[in-house]
Amino acid sequence: MDFRRRFLSMQFLNSSRRSIVMSRFVSFCLILFSLSATGCLQGNATGPTGTVDGHLTKKGKSLSADTKVVFMNSSSGLAAFGSTKEDGAFQILDSDNNEQLPVGTYRVMIQPPADQLGGEEEPSAEEALDNPVHSKPKKNGAEFHFKYRQLSTSGLEYEIKEGPNTIDIDLE
C-alpha cells in the first residue's frame, strides 16, 4: 500500500511539474508572438532591399521641378517618395530618408508641385450622384492627367529588385 501512495504522489508531482513547465512554455510563446506581431523583434532586418532613381517625363519632356513621385508597396503598405529636379530626375526615399526599400511590387502615383494643387476640384459625393457628368474633376491645364494622382487609377506599377533600380516614367 505504501508503494501505491508513493507512486500516486510521484505522478501528481510529475503532472504538477509538467503543468508548470507547460504554462511557462505557453506564456513564453505568447510573449514571443506578441513581440513579433508588434514588430519589436524585426529590428532593421527587412530582407533584400533596393534603391530607386529615375526620370519622370510626359511624352519625353520633363515636368515641373518638385513634382512628387510616390511609391507604395503593394503588400506592406510602405510609402516612399521623391521630388523631381529641373531635368525630371528623382530619387525615392522612405520616411526616414533611407534610400533602401524592401524588394517587391510598388504602385506609383504622381503629385504636382504645391503651386499647381487646388486647381482641379473634385465634385462632392452629392454632385457626383446627382449628375454623373460632374463626376470628373475640372481641368485647370495641369501638366498631366488627374488619373496619375491616385494609386487606384494611375496604372503605374513597378517591381523593385535587389540592388539599384532605374525607373524612367513617361506619362501619356
Coordinates of N, CA, C and O in Angstrom, one line a residue:
M1 N 0.8 -1.2 0.0 CA 0.0 0.0 0.0 C 0.9 1.2 0.0 O 0.5 2.2 -0.6
D2 N 1.9 1.2 0.8 CA 2.9 2.3 0.9 C 3.4 2.6 -0.5 O 3.6 3.8 -0.9
F3 N 3.7 1.6 -1.3 CA 4.3 1.8 -2.6 C 3.2 2.5 -3.5 O 3.6 3.4 -4.3
R4 N 2.0 2.1 -3.4 CA 0.9 2.7 -4.2 C 0.8 4.2 -3.9 O 0.6 5.0 -4.8
R5 N 0.9 4.6 -2.6 CA 0.8 6.0 -2.3 C 1.9 6.8 -2.9 O 1.8 7.9 -3.4
R6 N 3.1 6.2 -2.7 CA 4.3 6.9 -3.3 C 4.2 7.1 -4.8 O 4.5 8.1 -5.3
F7 N 3.7 6.0 -5.4 CA 3.6 6.1 -6.9 C 2.6 7.1 -7.3 O 2.8 7.9 -8.2
L8 N 1.4 7.2 -6.6 CA 0.4 8.2 -7.0 C 0.9 9.6 -6.6 O 0.7 10.5 -7.4
S9 N 1.6 9.8 -5.5 CA 2.1 11.1 -5.2 C 3.2 11.6 -6.2 O 3.3 12.7 -6.5
M10 N 4.0 10.6 -6.7 CA 5.0 11.0 -7.7 C 4.3 11.4 -9.0 O 4.8 12.3 -9.7
Q11 N 3.3 10.6 -9.4 CA 2.6 11.0 -10.6 C 2.0 12.4 -10.4 O 2.0 13.2 -11.4
F12 N 1.4 12.7 -9.3 CA 0.8 14.0 -9.0 C 1.9 15.1 -9.1 O 1.7 16.1 -9.8
L13 N 3.1 14.8 -8.5 CA 4.2 15.8 -8.6 C 4.7 16.0 -10.0 O 4.9 17.1 -10.5
N14 N 4.8 14.9 -10.8 CA 5.2 15.0 -12.1 C 4.2 15.7 -13.0 O 4.6 16.5 -13.8
S15 N 2.9 15.5 -12.8 CA 1.9 16.2 -13.6 C 1.9 17.7 -13.2 O 1.7 18.5 -14.0
S16 N 2.1 18.0 -11.9 CA 2.2 19.4 -11.5 C 3.4 20.1 -12.1 O 3.3 21.2 -12.6
R17 N 4.5 19.4 -12.1 CA 5.7 20.0 -12.8 C 5.5 20.2 -14.3 O 5.9 21.2 -14.8
R18 N 4.9 19.1 -14.9 CA 4.6 19.3 -16.3 C 3.6 20.4 -16.6 O 3.8 21.2 -17.5
S19 N 2.7 20.6 -15.7 CA 1.7 21.7 -15.9 C 2.4 23.0 -15.7 O 2.2 24.0 -16.5
I20 N 3.3 23.2 -14.8 CA 4.1 24.4 -14.6 C 5.0 24.7 -15.8 O 5.0 25.8 -16.4
V21 N 5.7 23.7 -16.3 CA 6.6 23.8 -17.4 C 5.7 24.2 -18.6 O 6.1 25.1 -19.4
M22 N 4.6 23.5 -18.8 CA 3.8 23.8 -20.0 C 3.2 25.2 -19.9 O 3.2 25.9 -20.9
S23 N 2.8 25.6 -18.8 CA 2.2 27.0 -18.7 C 3.3 28.0 -18.9 O 3.1 29.1 -19.5
R24 N 4.5 27.8 -18.5 CA 5.6 28.7 -18.7 C 6.0 28.7 -20.2 O 6.2 29.8 -20.8
F25 N 5.9 27.6 -20.8 CA 6.2 27.5 -22.3 C 5.1 28.2 -23.1 O 5.5 29.0 -24.0
V26 N 3.9 28.0 -22.7 CA 2.8 28.7 -23.4 C 2.9 30.2 -23.2 O 2.8 31.0 -24.1
S27 N 3.3 30.7 -22.0 CA 3.5 32.1 -21.7 C 4.6 32.7 -22.5 O 4.5 33.8 -23.1
F28 N 5.7 31.9 -22.6 CA 6.8 32.4 -23.4 C 6.4 32.5 -24.9 O 6.8 33.5 -25.6
C29 N 5.7 31.5 -25.4 CA 5.3 31.6 -26.8 C 4.3 32.8 -27.1 O 4.4 33.4 -28.1
L30 N 3.4 33.0 -26.1 CA 2.5 34.2 -26.3 C 3.3 35.5 -26.3 O 3.0 36.4 -27.1
I31 N 4.3 35.6 -25.4 CA 5.1 36.8 -25.4 C 5.9 37.0 -26.7 O 6.0 38.1 -27.2
L32 N 6.5 35.9 -27.1 CA 7.3 35.9 -28.4 C 6.4 36.3 -29.5 O 6.7 37.1 -30.4
F33 N 5.2 35.8 -29.6 CA 4.2 36.1 -30.7 C 3.8 37.6 -30.6 O 3.8 38.3 -31.6
S34 N 3.6 38.1 -29.4 CA 3.2 39.5 -29.2 C 4.3 40.4 -29.7 O 4.0 41.4 -30.4
L35 N 5.5 40.1 -29.3 CA 6.6 40.9 -29.8 C 6.8 40.9 -31.3 O 7.1 41.9 -31.9
S36 N 6.7 39.7 -31.9 CA 6.9 39.7 -33.3 C 5.7 40.3 -34.0 O 5.9 41.0 -35.1
A37 N 4.5 40.2 -33.5 CA 3.4 40.9 -34.2 C 3.5 42.4 -34.1 O 3.0 43.1 -35.0
T38 N 4.0 42.9 -33.1 CA 4.2 44.4 -33.0 C 5.4 44.9 -33.7 O 5.6 46.1 -33.7
G39 N 6.3 44.0 -34.1 CA 7.5 44.4 -34.9 C 8.7 44.6 -34.0 O 9.7 45.1 -34.5
C40 N 8.6 44.3 -32.7 CA 9.7 44.6 -31.8 C 10.9 43.7 -32.1 O 12.0 44.1 -31.7
L41 N 10.7 42.6 -32.7 CA 11.8 41.7 -32.9 C 12.4 41.8 -34.3 O 13.4 41.2 -34.7
Q42 N 11.8 42.7 -35.1 CA 12.3 42.8 -36.5 C 13.6 43.6 -36.7 O 14.3 43.3 -37.5
G43 N 13.8 44.6 -35.9 CA 14.9 45.4 -36.0 C 15.0 46.0 -37.4 O 14.0 46.5 -37.9
N44 N 16.2 46.1 -38.0 CA 16.3 46.6 -39.3 C 16.3 45.5 -40.4 O 16.6 45.9 -41.5
A45 N 16.1 44.3 -40.0 CA 16.2 43.2 -41.0 C 14.9 43.2 -41.8 O 13.9 42.7 -41.4
T46 N 14.9 43.8 -43.0 CA 13.7 43.8 -43.8 C 13.9 42.9 -45.0 O 13.1 42.8 -45.9
G47 N 15.0 42.1 -45.0 CA 15.3 41.3 -46.1 C 16.0 42.0 -47.2 O 16.5 43.1 -47.0
P48 N 16.0 41.5 -48.4 CA 16.7 42.2 -49.5 C 16.1 43.6 -49.8 O 14.9 43.7 -49.7
T49 N 16.9 44.5 -50.2 CA 16.5 45.9 -50.5 C 17.1 46.3 -51.8 O 18.0 45.8 -52.3
G50 N 16.5 47.4 -52.3 CA 16.9 48.0 -53.5 C 16.8 49.5 -53.4 O 16.1 50.0 -52.6
T51 N 17.5 50.2 -54.3 CA 17.3 51.7 -54.4 C 16.6 52.0 -55.7 O 16.6 51.2 -56.6
V52 N 16.0 53.2 -55.7 CA 15.2 53.6 -56.8 C 15.5 55.0 -57.2 O 15.5 55.9 -56.4
D53 N 15.9 55.2 -58.5 CA 16.0 56.5 -59.1 C 15.5 56.5 -60.5 O 15.2 55.4 -61.0
G54 N 15.4 57.6 -61.1 CA 14.9 57.6 -62.5 C 14.6 59.0 -63.0 O 15.0 60.0 -62.4
H55 N 13.8 59.1 -64.0 CA 13.3 60.3 -64.6 C 11.8 60.3 -64.8 O 11.3 59.2 -65.2
L56 N 11.2 61.4 -64.6 CA 9.7 61.5 -64.8 C 9.5 62.5 -66.0 O 10.0 63.6 -65.9
T57 N 8.9 62.0 -67.0 CA 8.6 62.9 -68.2 C 7.2 62.6 -68.6 O 6.5 61.7 -68.2
K58 N 6.7 63.6 -69.5 CA 5.4 63.4 -70.2 C 5.7 63.5 -71.7 O 6.2 64.6 -72.1
K59 N 5.5 62.4 -72.4 CA 5.8 62.4 -73.8 C 7.3 62.8 -74.1 O 7.5 63.6 -75.0
G60 N 8.2 62.4 -73.2 CA 9.6 62.7 -73.4 C 10.1 64.0 -72.9 O 11.3 64.3 -72.9
K61 N 9.2 64.9 -72.4 CA 9.6 66.2 -71.9 C 9.5 66.2 -70.3 O 8.5 65.7 -69.8
S62 N 10.4 66.9 -69.7 CA 10.5 66.9 -68.2 C 9.3 67.7 -67.7 O 8.8 68.7 -68.4
L63 N 8.7 67.3 -66.6 CA 7.7 68.1 -65.9 C 8.3 69.1 -65.0 O 9.5 69.1 -64.8
S64 N 7.5 69.9 -64.3 CA 8.0 70.9 -63.4 C 8.8 70.3 -62.3 O 8.5 69.2 -61.8
A65 N 9.8 71.1 -61.9 CA 10.6 70.6 -60.7 C 9.7 70.5 -59.5 O 8.7 71.2 -59.4
D66 N 10.0 69.7 -58.6 CA 9.3 69.5 -57.3 C 8.0 68.7 -57.5 O 7.1 68.7 -56.6
T67 N 7.8 68.0 -58.7 CA 6.7 67.1 -58.8 C 7.0 65.9 -58.0 O 8.1 65.4 -58.0
K68 N 6.1 65.4 -57.2 CA 6.3 64.3 -56.3 C 6.0 62.9 -57.0 O 5.0 62.8 -57.7
V69 N 6.9 62.0 -56.8 CA 6.7 60.6 -57.3 C 6.6 59.7 -56.0 O 7.5 59.7 -55.2
V70 N 5.4 59.1 -55.8 CA 5.2 58.3 -54.6 C 5.1 56.8 -54.9 O 4.3 56.4 -55.8
F71 N 5.9 56.0 -54.2 CA 5.9 54.6 -54.4 C 5.2 54.0 -53.2 O 5.6 54.3 -52.0
M72 N 4.2 53.1 -53.4 CA 3.6 52.4 -52.2 C 3.7 50.9 -52.4 O 3.3 50.4 -53.5
N73 N 4.3 50.2 -51.5 CA 4.5 48.8 -51.5 C 3.1 48.1 -51.5 O 2.4 48.3 -50.5
S74 N 2.8 47.3 -52.4 CA 1.5 46.7 -52.5 C 1.2 45.7 -51.4 O 0.0 45.6 -51.0
S75 N 2.2 45.1 -50.8 CA 1.9 44.1 -49.8 C 2.1 44.7 -48.4 O 1.3 44.4 -47.5
S76 N 3.1 45.5 -48.1 CA 3.3 46.0 -46.8 C 2.7 47.4 -46.5 O 2.5 47.8 -45.4
G77 N 2.4 48.1 -47.6 CA 1.8 49.5 -47.4 C 2.9 50.5 -47.2 O 2.6 51.7 -47.0
L78 N 4.2 50.2 -47.2 CA 5.3 51.1 -47.1 C 5.2 52.2 -48.2 O 5.1 51.8 -49.3
A79 N 5.2 53.4 -47.8 CA 5.2 54.5 -48.7 C 6.6 55.2 -48.8 O 7.2 55.4 -47.7
A80 N 7.1 55.5 -49.9 CA 8.3 56.2 -50.1 C 8.2 57.2 -51.3 O 7.3 57.0 -52.2
F81 N 8.9 58.3 -51.3 CA 8.7 59.3 -52.3 C 9.9 60.1 -52.6 O 10.9 60.0 -51.9
G82 N 9.9 60.8 -53.7 CA 10.9 61.7 -54.1 C 10.4 62.8 -54.9 O 9.2 62.8 -55.4
S83 N 11.2 63.9 -55.1 CA 10.7 65.1 -55.8 C 11.6 65.2 -57.1 O 12.8 64.9 -57.0
T84 N 11.0 65.6 -58.1 CA 11.8 65.8 -59.4 C 12.7 67.0 -59.3 O 12.3 68.0 -58.7
K85 N 13.8 67.0 -60.1 CA 14.6 68.1 -60.3 C 14.2 68.8 -61.6 O 13.3 68.3 -62.3
E86 N 14.9 69.8 -62.0 CA 14.5 70.5 -63.3 C 14.5 69.6 -64.5 O 13.7 69.7 -65.4
D87 N 15.5 68.6 -64.5 CA 15.6 67.7 -65.6 C 14.7 66.5 -65.5 O 14.7 65.6 -66.3
G88 N 13.8 66.4 -64.4 CA 12.9 65.3 -64.2 C 13.5 64.1 -63.4 O 12.8 63.2 -63.1
A89 N 14.8 64.3 -63.0 CA 15.4 63.2 -62.2 C 14.8 63.2 -60.8 O 14.5 64.2 -60.3
F90 N 14.7 62.0 -60.3 CA 14.2 61.8 -58.9 C 14.9 60.6 -58.3 O 15.5 59.8 -58.9
Q91 N 14.9 60.6 -56.9 CA 15.4 59.5 -56.1 C 14.4 59.3 -55.1 O 13.9 60.2 -54.4
I92 N 14.0 58.0 -54.9 CA 13.0 57.6 -53.9 C 13.6 57.3 -52.5 O 14.5 56.6 -52.4
L93 N 13.0 57.9 -51.5 CA 13.5 57.7 -50.1 C 12.3 57.4 -49.3 O 11.1 57.9 -49.5
D94 N 12.5 56.6 -48.2 CA 11.4 56.4 -47.3 C 11.2 57.5 -46.3 O 11.9 58.5 -46.4
S95 N 10.3 57.4 -45.3 CA 10.0 58.5 -44.4 C 11.2 58.8 -43.5 O 11.2 59.9 -42.9
D96 N 12.1 57.9 -43.4 CA 13.3 58.2 -42.6 C 14.5 58.6 -43.4 O 15.7 58.6 -43.0
N97 N 14.2 59.0 -44.7 CA 15.3 59.5 -45.6 C 16.3 58.3 -46.0 O 17.4 58.6 -46.2
N98 N 15.8 57.1 -45.9 CA 16.6 56.0 -46.2 C 16.3 55.6 -47.7 O 15.2 55.5 -48.1
E99 N 17.4 55.4 -48.4 CA 17.2 55.1 -49.9 C 16.9 53.6 -50.1 O 16.5 53.2 -51.2
Q100 N 17.2 52.7 -49.1 CA 17.0 51.3 -49.2 C 15.5 50.9 -49.0 O 15.0 51.2 -47.9
L101 N 14.9 50.4 -50.0 CA 13.5 49.9 -49.9 C 13.4 48.4 -50.0 O 14.1 47.8 -50.8
P102 N 12.5 47.8 -49.3 CA 12.3 46.4 -49.4 C 11.9 46.0 -50.9 O 11.1 46.7 -51.5
V103 N 12.4 44.9 -51.4 CA 12.1 44.5 -52.7 C 10.6 44.1 -52.7 O 10.0 43.8 -51.7
G104 N 10.0 44.2 -53.9 CA 8.6 43.9 -54.0 C 7.9 44.7 -55.1 O 8.6 45.5 -55.8
T105 N 6.6 44.6 -55.2 CA 5.8 45.3 -56.2 C 5.3 46.6 -55.5 O 4.8 46.6 -54.4
Y106 N 5.5 47.7 -56.3 CA 5.1 49.0 -55.8 C 4.1 49.7 -56.8 O 4.4 49.7 -58.0
R107 N 3.1 50.2 -56.3 CA 2.2 51.1 -57.1 C 2.7 52.5 -57.0 O 3.2 52.9 -56.0
V108 N 2.5 53.3 -58.1 CA 3.1 54.6 -58.1 C 2.0 55.6 -58.5 O 1.1 55.4 -59.3
M109 N 2.1 56.8 -57.8 CA 1.2 57.9 -58.1 C 2.1 59.2 -58.2 O 3.2 59.2 -57.6
I110 N 1.6 60.1 -59.0 CA 2.4 61.4 -59.2 C 1.6 62.5 -58.7 O 0.4 62.6 -58.9
Q111 N 2.2 63.4 -57.9 CA 1.6 64.6 -57.4 C 2.2 65.9 -57.9 O 3.4 65.9 -57.9
P112 N 1.4 66.8 -58.4 CA 2.0 68.0 -58.9 C 2.7 68.9 -57.8 O 2.4 68.7 -56.6
P113 N 3.5 69.8 -58.2 CA 4.1 70.7 -57.2 C 3.0 71.5 -56.5 O 1.9 71.6 -57.0
A114 N 3.3 72.0 -55.3 CA 2.3 72.7 -54.4 C 1.6 73.8 -55.2 O 0.4 74.1 -55.0
D115 N 2.4 74.5 -56.0 CA 1.8 75.7 -56.7 C 0.7 75.3 -57.8 O 0.0 76.1 -58.3
Q116 N 0.7 74.0 -58.1 CA -0.3 73.5 -59.1 C -1.5 72.8 -58.4 O -2.4 72.3 -59.1
L117 N -1.4 72.6 -57.1 CA -2.5 71.9 -56.4 C -3.7 72.8 -56.3 O -3.6 74.1 -56.2
G118 N -4.9 72.3 -56.2 CA -6.1 73.0 -55.9 C -6.8 73.5 -57.1 O -8.0 73.9 -57.0
G119 N -6.2 73.4 -58.3 CA -6.9 73.9 -59.5 C -7.9 72.9 -60.0 O -8.8 73.3 -60.7
E120 N -7.7 71.7 -59.7 CA -8.7 70.6 -60.1 C -9.6 70.3 -58.9 O -9.1 69.8 -57.9
E121 N -10.8 70.6 -59.0 CA -11.7 70.4 -57.9 C -12.5 69.1 -58.2 O -13.1 68.9 -59.3
E122 N -12.5 68.2 -57.2 CA -13.3 67.0 -57.3 C -14.7 67.4 -56.8 O -14.9 68.1 -55.9
P123 N -15.7 66.8 -57.5 CA -17.1 67.1 -57.1 C -17.4 66.4 -55.7 O -16.7 65.4 -55.3
S124 N -18.4 67.0 -55.0 CA -18.8 66.4 -53.8 C -19.5 65.1 -54.1 O -19.9 64.8 -55.3
A125 N -19.8 64.3 -53.1 CA -20.5 63.0 -53.3 C -21.9 63.3 -53.9 O -22.4 62.5 -54.8
E126 N -22.5 64.3 -53.3 CA -23.9 64.6 -53.8 C -23.9 65.0 -55.3 O -24.7 64.6 -56.1
E127 N -22.9 65.9 -55.7 CA -22.8 66.3 -57.1 C -22.5 65.1 -58.0 O -23.1 65.0 -59.1
A128 N -21.7 64.2 -57.6 CA -21.4 63.0 -58.4 C -22.6 62.1 -58.6 O -22.8 61.6 -59.6
L129 N -23.4 62.0 -57.5 CA -24.6 61.1 -57.6 C -25.7 61.8 -58.4 O -26.4 61.2 -59.2
D130 N -25.8 63.1 -58.2 CA -26.9 63.8 -58.9 C -26.6 64.0 -60.4 O -27.6 64.0 -61.2
N131 N -25.4 64.2 -60.7 CA -25.1 64.4 -62.1 C -23.7 63.8 -62.5 O -22.7 64.3 -62.2
P132 N -23.8 62.6 -63.1 CA -22.6 61.9 -63.5 C -21.6 62.7 -64.3 O -20.4 62.4 -64.3
V133 N -22.1 63.6 -65.1 CA -21.2 64.5 -65.9 C -20.2 65.2 -65.0 O -19.1 65.5 -65.4
H134 N -20.7 65.6 -63.8 CA -19.8 66.3 -62.9 C -18.9 65.4 -62.1 O -18.2 65.9 -61.2
S135 N -19.0 64.1 -62.3 CA -18.2 63.2 -61.5 C -16.7 63.3 -61.9 O -15.9 62.7 -61.2
K136 N -16.4 64.0 -63.0 CA -15.0 64.1 -63.4 C -14.4 65.4 -62.8 O -15.1 66.4 -62.8
P137 N -13.2 65.4 -62.4 CA -12.6 66.7 -61.9 C -12.5 67.7 -63.0 O -12.3 67.4 -64.2
K138 N -12.6 68.9 -62.6 CA -12.5 70.0 -63.6 C -11.0 70.3 -63.9 O -10.2 70.3 -63.0
K139 N -10.7 70.5 -65.1 CA -9.3 70.6 -65.5 C -8.8 72.1 -65.4 O -9.6 73.0 -65.5
N140 N -7.6 72.3 -65.0 CA -7.0 73.6 -64.9 C -5.8 73.8 -65.8 O -5.0 74.7 -65.6
G141 N -5.5 72.9 -66.7 CA -4.3 72.9 -67.5 C -3.1 72.4 -66.8 O -2.0 72.8 -67.1
A142 N -3.3 71.4 -65.9 CA -2.2 70.7 -65.3 C -1.3 70.0 -66.3 O -1.7 69.7 -67.4
E143 N -0.1 69.7 -65.8 CA 0.9 69.1 -66.8 C 0.6 67.7 -67.1 O 1.1 67.2 -68.1
F144 N -0.2 67.0 -66.3 CA -0.5 65.6 -66.5 C -2.0 65.3 -66.1 O -2.6 66.1 -65.3
H145 N -2.5 64.2 -66.6 CA -3.9 63.8 -66.3 C -4.1 63.5 -64.8 O -3.2 63.0 -64.2
F146 N -5.3 63.8 -64.4 CA -5.6 63.6 -63.0 C -5.5 62.2 -62.5 O -5.2 61.9 -61.3
K147 N -5.7 61.2 -63.4 CA -5.6 59.8 -63.0 C -4.3 59.4 -62.4 O -4.2 58.5 -61.6
Y148 N -3.2 60.1 -62.7 CA -1.9 59.8 -62.2 C -1.8 60.2 -60.7 O -0.8 59.8 -60.0
R149 N -2.7 61.0 -60.2 CA -2.7 61.5 -58.8 C -3.2 60.5 -57.8 O -3.2 60.8 -56.6
Q150 N -3.7 59.3 -58.2 CA -4.2 58.3 -57.3 C -3.6 57.0 -57.6 O -3.5 56.6 -58.8
L151 N -3.3 56.2 -56.6 CA -2.8 54.9 -56.8 C -3.7 54.0 -57.5 O -3.3 53.2 -58.4
S152 N -5.0 54.1 -57.2 CA -6.0 53.2 -57.8 C -6.2 53.5 -59.3 O -6.8 52.6 -60.0
T153 N -5.9 54.6 -59.8 CA -6.2 54.9 -61.2 C -4.9 55.2 -62.1 O -5.0 55.3 -63.3
S154 N -3.8 55.3 -61.4 CA -2.6 55.7 -62.2 C -2.1 54.7 -63.2 O -1.6 55.0 -64.3
G155 N -2.3 53.4 -62.9 CA -1.9 52.3 -63.8 C -0.4 52.1 -63.8 O 0.1 51.3 -64.6
L156 N 0.3 52.8 -62.8 CA 1.7 52.7 -62.8 C 2.1 51.7 -61.7 O 1.7 51.8 -60.5
E157 N 2.8 50.6 -62.0 CA 3.3 49.6 -61.1 C 4.6 49.1 -61.5 O 4.9 48.8 -62.7
Y158 N 5.5 49.0 -60.5 CA 6.9 48.6 -60.8 C 7.4 47.6 -59.8 O 7.0 47.6 -58.6
E159 N 8.3 46.7 -60.2 CA 8.9 45.8 -59.4 C 10.3 46.3 -58.9 O 11.1 46.6 -59.8
I160 N 10.5 46.4 -57.6 CA 11.8 46.8 -57.1 C 12.6 45.6 -56.8 O 12.1 44.7 -56.1
K161 N 13.7 45.5 -57.4 CA 14.6 44.3 -57.2 C 15.8 44.7 -56.4 O 16.1 45.8 -56.1
E162 N 16.5 43.7 -55.9 CA 17.6 43.9 -55.0 C 18.7 44.7 -55.8 O 19.0 44.4 -57.0
G163 N 19.3 45.7 -55.1 CA 20.3 46.5 -55.7 C 19.7 47.7 -56.4 O 18.6 48.1 -56.1
P164 N 20.5 48.4 -57.2 CA 20.0 49.7 -57.8 C 18.9 49.4 -58.9 O 19.0 48.4 -59.7
N165 N 17.9 50.2 -58.9 CA 16.8 50.2 -59.8 C 16.6 51.5 -60.5 O 16.4 52.5 -59.8
T166 N 16.7 51.6 -61.8 CA 16.4 52.9 -62.5 C 15.1 52.7 -63.2 O 14.9 51.8 -64.0
I167 N 14.2 53.6 -62.8 CA 12.8 53.5 -63.3 C 12.5 54.8 -64.0 O 12.3 55.9 -63.3
D168 N 12.4 54.8 -65.3 CA 12.0 56.0 -66.0 C 10.6 56.0 -66.3 O 10.1 55.0 -66.9
I169 N 9.8 57.0 -65.9 CA 8.4 57.0 -66.1 C 8.0 58.1 -67.1 O 8.4 59.3 -66.9
D170 N 7.4 57.7 -68.2 CA 7.0 58.6 -69.2 C 5.4 58.6 -69.3 O 4.8 57.6 -69.7
L171 N 4.8 59.7 -68.8 CA 3.3 59.7 -68.8 C 2.8 60.0 -70.2 O 3.5 60.6 -71.0
E172 N 1.5 59.7 -70.4 CA 0.9 59.9 -71.7 C 0.4 61.4 -71.8 O 0.0 62.0 -70.8

